[in-house]
PDB file of N, CA, C and O in Angstrom:
ATOM      1  N   UNK A   8      65.128  29.921  34.565  1.00  0.00           N
ATOM      2  CA  UNK A   8      65.300  30.525  35.955  1.00  0.00           C
ATOM      3  C   UNK A   8      64.004  30.563  36.608  1.00  0.00           C
ATOM      4  O   UNK A   8      63.043  31.118  36.431  1.00  0.00           O
ATOM      5  N   UNK A   9      64.089  30.034  37.922  1.00  0.00           N
ATOM      6  CA  UNK A   9      62.959  29.910  38.944  1.00  0.00           C
ATOM      7  C   UNK A   9      62.852  31.551  39.576  1.00  0.00           C
ATOM      8  O   UNK A   9      63.754  31.999  40.058  1.00  0.00           O
ATOM      9  N   UNK A  10      61.762  31.795  39.851  1.00  0.00           N
ATOM     10  CA  UNK A  10      61.544  32.997  40.661  1.00  0.00           C
ATOM     11  C   UNK A  10      61.416  32.749  41.916  1.00  0.00           C
ATOM     12  O   UNK A  10      61.058  33.533  43.009  1.00  0.00           O
ATOM     13  N   UNK A  11      61.264  31.473  42.581  1.00  0.00           N
ATOM     14  CA  UNK A  11      61.040  30.830  43.772  1.00  0.00           C
ATOM     15  C   UNK A  11      61.913  31.708  44.883  1.00  0.00           C
ATOM     16  O   UNK A  11      61.565  32.076  46.000  1.00  0.00           O
ATOM     17  N   UNK A  12      63.355  31.731  44.465  1.00  0.00           N
ATOM     18  CA  UNK A  12      64.186  32.445  45.386  1.00  0.00           C
ATOM     19  C   UNK A  12      64.641  33.820  45.192  1.00  0.00           C
ATOM     20  O   UNK A  12      65.355  34.400  45.895  1.00  0.00           O
ATOM     21  N   UNK A  13      63.784  34.377  44.196  1.00  0.00           N
ATOM     22  CA  UNK A  13      64.021  35.883  43.711  1.00  0.00           C
ATOM     23  C   UNK A  13      63.596  36.665  45.113  1.00  0.00           C
ATOM     24  O   UNK A  13      62.760  36.244  45.742  1.00  0.00           O
ATOM     25  N   UNK A  14      64.374  37.815  45.116  1.00  0.00           N
ATOM     26  CA  UNK A  14      63.784  38.974  45.789  1.00  0.00           C
ATOM     27  C   UNK A  14      62.514  39.351  45.806  1.00  0.00           C
ATOM     28  O   UNK A  14      61.765  39.138  44.641  1.00  0.00           O
ATOM     29  N   UNK A  15      61.734  39.972  46.747  1.00  0.00           N
ATOM     30  CA  UNK A  15      60.288  40.230  46.462  1.00  0.00           C
ATOM     31  C   UNK A  15      60.016  41.251  45.569  1.00  0.00           C
ATOM     32  O   UNK A  15      58.979  41.175  44.643  1.00  0.00           O
ATOM     33  N   UNK A  16      60.975  42.274  45.373  1.00  0.00           N
ATOM     34  CA  UNK A  16      60.735  43.301  44.301  1.00  0.00           C
ATOM     35  C   UNK A  16      60.742  42.735  43.075  1.00  0.00           C
ATOM     36  O   UNK A  16      60.195  43.249  41.970  1.00  0.00           O
ATOM     37  N   UNK A  17      61.584  41.690  42.697  1.00  0.00           N
ATOM     38  CA  UNK A  17      61.860  41.095  41.336  1.00  0.00           C
ATOM     39  C   UNK A  17      60.498  40.195  41.027  1.00  0.00           C
ATOM     40  O   UNK A  17      60.037  40.363  40.047  1.00  0.00           O
ATOM     41  N   UNK A  18      59.901  39.713  42.074  1.00  0.00           N
ATOM     42  CA  UNK A  18      58.640  39.018  41.860  1.00  0.00           C
ATOM     43  C   UNK A  18      57.563  39.843  41.496  1.00  0.00           C
ATOM     44  O   UNK A  18      56.682  39.364  40.871  1.00  0.00           O
ATOM     45  N   UNK A  19      57.273  40.875  42.329  1.00  0.00           N
ATOM     46  CA  UNK A  19      56.460  41.869  42.157  1.00  0.00           C
ATOM     47  C   UNK A  19      56.712  42.501  40.685  1.00  0.00           C
ATOM     48  O   UNK A  19      55.480  42.602  40.012  1.00  0.00           O
ATOM     49  N   UNK A  20      57.841  42.848  40.099  1.00  0.00           N
ATOM     50  CA  UNK A  20      57.937  43.282  39.113  1.00  0.00           C
ATOM     51  C   UNK A  20      57.582  42.398  37.704  1.00  0.00           C
ATOM     52  O   UNK A  20      56.886  42.694  36.810  1.00  0.00           O
ATOM     53  N   UNK A  21      57.708  41.078  38.067  1.00  0.00           N
ATOM     54  CA  UNK A  21      57.247  40.106  37.206  1.00  0.00           C
ATOM     55  C   UNK A  21      55.801  40.086  37.030  1.00  0.00           C
ATOM     56  O   UNK A  21      55.325  39.940  35.874  1.00  0.00           O
ATOM     57  N   UNK A  22      55.155  39.983  38.201  1.00  0.00           N
ATOM     58  CA  UNK A  22      53.680  40.012  38.203  1.00  0.00           C
ATOM     59  C   UNK A  22      53.183  41.293  37.419  1.00  0.00           C
ATOM     60  O   UNK A  22      52.193  41.222  36.927  1.00  0.00           O
ATOM     61  N   UNK A  23      53.560  42.635  37.742  1.00  0.00           N
ATOM     62  CA  UNK A  23      53.363  43.745  37.218  1.00  0.00           C
ATOM     63  C   UNK A  23      53.413  43.560  35.673  1.00  0.00           C
ATOM     64  O   UNK A  23      52.382  43.868  34.950  1.00  0.00           O
ATOM     65  N   UNK A  24      54.528  43.160  35.304  1.00  0.00           N
ATOM     66  CA  UNK A  24      54.754  42.941  33.689  1.00  0.00           C
ATOM     67  C   UNK A  24      53.691  42.134  33.058  1.00  0.00           C
ATOM     68  O   UNK A  24      53.127  42.237  32.144  1.00  0.00           O
ATOM     69  N   UNK A  25      53.584  40.796  33.680  1.00  0.00           N
ATOM     70  CA  UNK A  25      52.538  39.988  33.344  1.00  0.00           C
ATOM     71  C   UNK A  25      51.048  40.466  33.405  1.00  0.00           C
ATOM     72  O   UNK A  25      50.466  40.285  32.360  1.00  0.00           O
ATOM     73  N   UNK A  26      50.685  41.166  34.297  1.00  0.00           N
ATOM     74  CA  UNK A  26      49.415  41.855  34.548  1.00  0.00           C
ATOM     75  C   UNK A  26      49.239  42.823  33.269  1.00  0.00           C
ATOM     76  O   UNK A  26      48.045  42.876  32.512  1.00  0.00           O
ATOM     77  N   UNK A  27      50.130  43.657  33.001  1.00  0.00           N
ATOM     78  CA  UNK A  27      49.884  44.704  32.107  1.00  0.00           C
ATOM     79  C   UNK A  27      50.069  44.179  30.740  1.00  0.00           C
ATOM     80  O   UNK A  27      49.147  44.625  29.957  1.00  0.00           O
ATOM     81  N   UNK A  28      50.827  43.261  30.572  1.00  0.00           N
ATOM     82  CA  UNK A  28      50.813  42.648  29.004  1.00  0.00           C
ATOM     83  C   UNK A  28      49.570  41.614  28.962  1.00  0.00           C
ATOM     84  O   UNK A  28      49.118  41.714  28.001  1.00  0.00           O
ATOM     85  N   UNK A  29      49.091  40.962  29.983  1.00  0.00           N
ATOM     86  CA  UNK A  29      48.023  40.183  29.671  1.00  0.00           C
ATOM     87  C   UNK A  29      46.754  41.064  29.395  1.00  0.00           C
ATOM     88  O   UNK A  29      45.642  40.599  28.935  1.00  0.00           O
ATOM     89  N   UNK A  30      46.674  42.390  29.836  1.00  0.00           N
ATOM     90  CA  UNK A  30      45.690  43.105  29.515  1.00  0.00           C
ATOM     91  C   UNK A  30      45.956  44.106  28.501  1.00  0.00           C
ATOM     92  O   UNK A  30      45.138  45.207  28.087  1.00  0.00           O
ATOM     93  N   UNK A  31      47.009  43.717  27.497  1.00  0.00           N
ATOM     94  CA  UNK A  31      47.278  44.496  26.384  1.00  0.00           C
ATOM     95  C   UNK A  31      47.430  46.051  26.542  1.00  0.00           C
ATOM     96  O   UNK A  31      46.888  46.923  25.968  1.00  0.00           O
ATOM     97  N   UNK A  32      47.956  46.512  27.750  1.00  0.00           N
ATOM     98  CA  UNK A  32      48.065  47.873  28.063  1.00  0.00           C
ATOM     99  C   UNK A  32      49.434  48.312  27.162  1.00  0.00           C
ATOM    100  O   UNK A  32      50.344  47.831  27.082  1.00  0.00           O
ATOM    101  N   UNK A  33      49.243  49.394  26.702  1.00  0.00           N
ATOM    102  CA  UNK A  33      50.077  49.994  25.556  1.00  0.00           C
ATOM    103  C   UNK A  33      51.414  50.214  26.318  1.00  0.00           C
ATOM    104  O   UNK A  33      51.107  50.975  27.400  1.00  0.00           O
ATOM    105  N   UNK A  34      52.514  50.222  25.932  1.00  0.00           N
ATOM    106  CA  UNK A  34      53.938  50.345  26.625  1.00  0.00           C
ATOM    107  C   UNK A  34      53.722  51.939  27.202  1.00  0.00           C
ATOM    108  O   UNK A  34      54.283  52.082  28.406  1.00  0.00           O
ATOM    109  N   UNK A  35      53.434  52.860  26.458  1.00  0.00           N
ATOM    110  CA  UNK A  35      53.601  54.169  26.933  1.00  0.00           C
ATOM    111  C   UNK A  35      52.499  54.483  28.067  1.00  0.00           C
ATOM    112  O   UNK A  35      52.809  55.311  29.108  1.00  0.00           O
ATOM    113  N   UNK A  36      51.345  53.931  28.019  1.00  0.00           N
ATOM    114  CA  UNK A  36      50.342  54.058  29.157  1.00  0.00           C
ATOM    115  C   UNK A  36      50.863  53.327  30.207  1.00  0.00           C
ATOM    116  O   UNK A  36      50.714  54.077  31.325  1.00  0.00           O
ATOM    117  N   UNK A  37      51.579  52.143  30.284  1.00  0.00           N
ATOM    118  CA  UNK A  37      52.115  51.614  31.389  1.00  0.00           C
ATOM    119  C   UNK A  37      52.998  52.396  31.917  1.00  0.00           C
ATOM    120  O   UNK A  37      53.346  52.688  33.240  1.00  0.00           O
ATOM    121  N   UNK A  38      54.086  53.004  31.306  1.00  0.00           N
ATOM    122  CA  UNK A  38      55.164  53.882  31.800  1.00  0.00           C
ATOM    123  C   UNK A  38      54.751  54.970  32.318  1.00  0.00           C
ATOM    124  O   UNK A  38      55.155  55.428  33.245  1.00  0.00           O
ATOM    125  N   UNK A  39      53.653  55.546  31.691  1.00  0.00           N
ATOM    126  CA  UNK A  39      52.977  56.849  32.244  1.00  0.00           C
ATOM    127  C   UNK A  39      52.556  56.558  33.693  1.00  0.00           C
ATOM    128  O   UNK A  39      52.544  57.287  34.545  1.00  0.00           O
ATOM    129  N   UNK A  40      51.834  55.309  33.761  1.00  0.00           N
ATOM    130  CA  UNK A  40      51.160  55.098  34.927  1.00  0.00           C
ATOM    131  C   UNK A  40      52.009  54.547  36.037  1.00  0.00           C
ATOM    132  O   UNK A  40      52.009  55.174  37.244  1.00  0.00           O
ATOM    133  N   UNK A  41      52.974  53.724  35.766  1.00  0.00           N
ATOM    134  CA  UNK A  41      54.189  53.505  36.657  1.00  0.00           C
ATOM    135  C   UNK A  41      54.858  54.632  37.194  1.00  0.00           C
ATOM    136  O   UNK A  41      55.379  54.589  38.261  1.00  0.00           O
ATOM    137  N   UNK A  42      55.041  55.831  36.269  1.00  0.00           N
ATOM    138  CA  UNK A  42      55.769  56.653  36.675  1.00  0.00           C
ATOM    139  C   UNK A  42      54.943  57.512  37.820  1.00  0.00           C
ATOM    140  O   UNK A  42      55.554  57.925  38.904  1.00  0.00           O
ATOM    141  N   UNK A  43      53.569  57.503  38.068  1.00  0.00           N
ATOM    142  CA  UNK A  43      52.823  58.030  38.915  1.00  0.00           C
ATOM    143  C   UNK A  43      52.886  57.341  40.126  1.00  0.00           C
ATOM    144  O   UNK A  43      53.116  57.525  40.976  1.00  0.00           O
ATOM    145  N   UNK A  44      52.836  55.875  39.896  1.00  0.00           N
ATOM    146  CA  UNK A  44      52.957  54.877  40.955  1.00  0.00           C
ATOM    147  C   UNK A  44      54.437  55.096  41.578  1.00  0.00           C
ATOM    148  O   UNK A  44      54.366  55.172  43.059  1.00  0.00           O
ATOM    149  N   UNK A  45      55.478  55.226  40.867  1.00  0.00           N
ATOM    150  CA  UNK A  45      56.683  55.426  41.535  1.00  0.00           C
ATOM    151  C   UNK A  45      56.957  56.793  42.304  1.00  0.00           C
ATOM    152  O   UNK A  45      57.190  56.637  43.485  1.00  0.00           O
ATOM    153  N   UNK A  46      56.379  57.631  41.927  1.00  0.00           N
ATOM    154  CA  UNK A  46      56.419  58.851  42.497  1.00  0.00           C
ATOM    155  C   UNK A  46      55.372  58.968  43.782  1.00  0.00           C
ATOM    156  O   UNK A  46      56.019  59.430  44.792  1.00  0.00           O
ATOM    157  N   UNK A  47      54.398  58.420  43.926  1.00  0.00           N
ATOM    158  CA  UNK A  47      53.611  58.077  44.970  1.00  0.00           C
ATOM    159  C   UNK A  47      54.177  57.179  46.156  1.00  0.00           C
ATOM    160  O   UNK A  47      54.367  57.706  47.384  1.00  0.00           O
ATOM    161  N   UNK A  48      54.851  56.148  45.693  1.00  0.00           N
ATOM    162  CA  UNK A  48      55.472  55.243  46.556  1.00  0.00           C
ATOM    163  C   UNK A  48      56.915  55.773  47.183  1.00  0.00           C
ATOM    164  O   UNK A  48      57.065  55.570  48.262  1.00  0.00           O
ATOM    165  N   UNK A  49      57.567  56.501  46.155  1.00  0.00           N
ATOM    166  CA  UNK A  49      58.668  57.084  46.775  1.00  0.00           C
ATOM    167  C   UNK A  49      58.437  58.168  47.935  1.00  0.00           C
ATOM    168  O   UNK A  49      59.320  58.466  48.778  1.00  0.00           O
ATOM    169  N   UNK A  50      57.355  58.896  47.692  1.00  0.00           N
ATOM    170  CA  UNK A  50      56.640  59.790  48.904  1.00  0.00           C
ATOM    171  C   UNK A  50      56.449  59.254  49.998  1.00  0.00           C
ATOM    172  O   UNK A  50      56.339  59.750  51.211  1.00  0.00           O
ATOM    173  N   UNK A  51      56.267  57.897  50.037  1.00  0.00           N
ATOM    174  CA  UNK A  51      55.877  57.226  51.382  1.00  0.00           C
ATOM    175  C   UNK A  51      57.036  56.588  52.035  1.00  0.00           C
ATOM    176  O   UNK A  51      56.892  56.081  53.188  1.00  0.00           O
ATOM    177  N   UNK A  52      58.206  56.771  51.377  1.00  0.00           N
ATOM    178  CA  UNK A  52      59.463  56.374  52.197  1.00  0.00           C
ATOM    179  C   UNK A  52      59.898  57.333  53.010  1.00  0.00           C
ATOM    180  O   UNK A  52      60.415  58.385  52.422  1.00  0.00           O
ATOM    181  N   UNK A  53      60.172  57.160  54.359  1.00  0.00           N
ATOM    182  CA  UNK A  53      60.443  58.286  55.274  1.00  0.00           C
ATOM    183  C   UNK A  53      61.984  58.568  54.713  1.00  0.00           C
ATOM    184  O   UNK A  53      62.844  57.687  54.747  1.00  0.00           O
ATOM    185  N   UNK A  54      62.291  59.910  54.738  1.00  0.00           N
ATOM    186  CA  UNK A  54      63.634  60.312  54.619  1.00  0.00           C
ATOM    187  C   UNK A  54      64.424  60.160  55.840  1.00  0.00           C
ATOM    188  O   UNK A  54      63.822  59.974  56.671  1.00  0.00           O
ATOM    189  N   UNK A  55      65.881  60.252  55.514  1.00  0.00           N
ATOM    190  CA  UNK A  55      66.663  60.261  56.734  1.00  0.00           C
ATOM    191  C   UNK A  55      66.327  61.665  57.691  1.00  0.00           C
ATOM    192  O   UNK A  55      66.150  61.477  59.051  1.00  0.00           O
ATOM    193  N   UNK A  56      66.075  62.744  57.047  1.00  0.00           N
ATOM    194  CA  UNK A  56      65.564  63.693  57.759  1.00  0.00           C
ATOM    195  C   UNK A  56      64.434  63.609  58.669  1.00  0.00           C
ATOM    196  O   UNK A  56      64.150  63.902  59.796  1.00  0.00           O
ATOM    197  N   UNK A  57      63.339  63.009  57.990  1.00  0.00           N
ATOM    198  CA  UNK A  57      62.191  62.476  58.747  1.00  0.00           C
ATOM    199  C   UNK A  57      62.312  61.799  59.913  1.00  0.00           C
ATOM    200  O   UNK A  57      61.865  61.887  61.188  1.00  0.00           O
ATOM    201  N   UNK A  58      63.274  60.600  59.845  1.00  0.00           N
ATOM    202  CA  UNK A  58      63.458  59.694  60.815  1.00  0.00           C
ATOM    203  C   UNK A  58      64.391  60.357  61.971  1.00  0.00           C
ATOM    204  O   UNK A  58      64.218  60.437  63.051  1.00  0.00           O
ATOM    205  N   UNK A  59      65.266  61.187  61.540  1.00  0.00           N
ATOM    206  CA  UNK A  59      66.084  62.278  62.482  1.00  0.00           C
ATOM    207  C   UNK A  59      65.003  63.017  63.459  1.00  0.00           C
ATOM    208  O   UNK A  59      65.296  63.319  64.645  1.00  0.00           O
ATOM    209  N   UNK A  60      64.006  63.728  62.626  1.00  0.00           N
ATOM    210  CA  UNK A  60      63.055  64.659  63.328  1.00  0.00           C
ATOM    211  C   UNK A  60      62.276  63.643  64.444  1.00  0.00           C
ATOM    212  O   UNK A  60      61.821  64.000  65.489  1.00  0.00           O
ATOM    213  N   UNK A  61      62.070  62.494  63.906  1.00  0.00           N
ATOM    214  CA  UNK A  61      61.075  61.468  64.895  1.00  0.00           C
ATOM    215  C   UNK A  61      61.727  61.268  66.011  1.00  0.00           C
ATOM    216  O   UNK A  61      61.409  61.202  67.073  1.00  0.00           O
ATOM    217  N   UNK A  62      63.080  60.966  65.928  1.00  0.00           N
ATOM    218  CA  UNK A  62      64.082  60.575  67.072  1.00  0.00           C
ATOM    219  C   UNK A  62      64.067  61.582  67.931  1.00  0.00           C
ATOM    220  O   UNK A  62      64.144  61.583  69.088  1.00  0.00           O
ATOM    221  N   UNK A  63      64.236  62.993  67.424  1.00  0.00           N
ATOM    222  CA  UNK A  63      64.180  64.190  68.140  1.00  0.00           C
ATOM    223  C   UNK A  63      63.148  64.346  69.096  1.00  0.00           C
ATOM    224  O   UNK A  63      62.937  64.482  70.341  1.00  0.00           O
ATOM    225  N   UNK A  64      61.963  64.169  68.419  1.00  0.00           N
ATOM    226  CA  UNK A  64      60.574  64.141  69.163  1.00  0.00           C
ATOM    227  C   UNK A  64      60.294  63.243  70.305  1.00  0.00           C
ATOM    228  O   UNK A  64      60.056  63.351  71.354  1.00  0.00           O
ATOM    229  N   UNK A  65      60.968  61.907  70.012  1.00  0.00           N
ATOM    230  CA  UNK A  65      60.820  60.754  70.978  1.00  0.00           C
ATOM    231  C   UNK A  65      61.805  61.177  72.004  1.00  0.00           C
ATOM    232  O   UNK A  65      61.262  61.098  73.338  1.00  0.00           O
ATOM    233  N   UNK A  66      62.924  61.746  71.827  1.00  0.00           N
ATOM    234  CA  UNK A  66      64.102  62.102  72.702  1.00  0.00           C
ATOM    235  C   UNK A  66      63.379  63.188  73.794  1.00  0.00           C
ATOM    236  O   UNK A  66      63.643  63.195  74.871  1.00  0.00           O
ATOM    237  N   UNK A  67      62.838  64.152  73.102  1.00  0.00           N
ATOM    238  CA  UNK A  67      62.059  65.309  73.878  1.00  0.00           C
ATOM    239  C   UNK A  67      61.018  65.094  74.771  1.00  0.00           C
ATOM    240  O   UNK A  67      60.894  65.371  75.737  1.00  0.00           O
ATOM    241  N   UNK A  68      60.272  63.810  74.230  1.00  0.00           N
ATOM    242  CA  UNK A  68      59.108  63.285  75.068  1.00  0.00           C
ATOM    243  C   UNK A  68      59.704  62.607  76.097  1.00  0.00           C
ATOM    244  O   UNK A  68      58.885  62.293  77.362  1.00  0.00           O
ATOM    245  N   UNK A  69      60.640  61.966  75.969  1.00  0.00           N
ATOM    246  CA  UNK A  69      61.281  60.938  77.119  1.00  0.00           C
ATOM    247  C   UNK A  69      62.660  61.364  77.396  1.00  0.00           C
ATOM    248  O   UNK A  69      63.748  60.649  77.240  1.00  0.00           O
ATOM    249  N   UNK A  70      62.815  62.442  78.240  1.00  0.00           N
ATOM    250  CA  UNK A  70      64.199  62.827  78.764  1.00  0.00           C
ATOM    251  C   UNK A  70      64.672  61.942  79.609  1.00  0.00           C
ATOM    252  O   UNK A  70      64.008  61.355  80.329  1.00  0.00           O
ATOM    253  N   UNK A  71      66.070  61.737  79.696  1.00  0.00           N
ATOM    254  CA  UNK A  71      66.829  60.709  80.423  1.00  0.00           C
ATOM    255  C   UNK A  71      66.877  61.381  81.726  1.00  0.00           C
ATOM    256  O   UNK A  71      66.828  62.444  82.198  1.00  0.00           O
TER     257      UNK A  71
END
């Protein structure tokens, strides 16, 4: 199966697996590190509440 048409997240996952395995990273070390990475990146995704707050700020700054 070719990754050529795979979604970006699948391509990245394959690359990360290859990187970890080619560097002989122990599975538990990889899981622990990826848990930290996942927590960090999830924190960078704006929540619905954040986007609603941003919309309210823009609306308040630009009244009709």
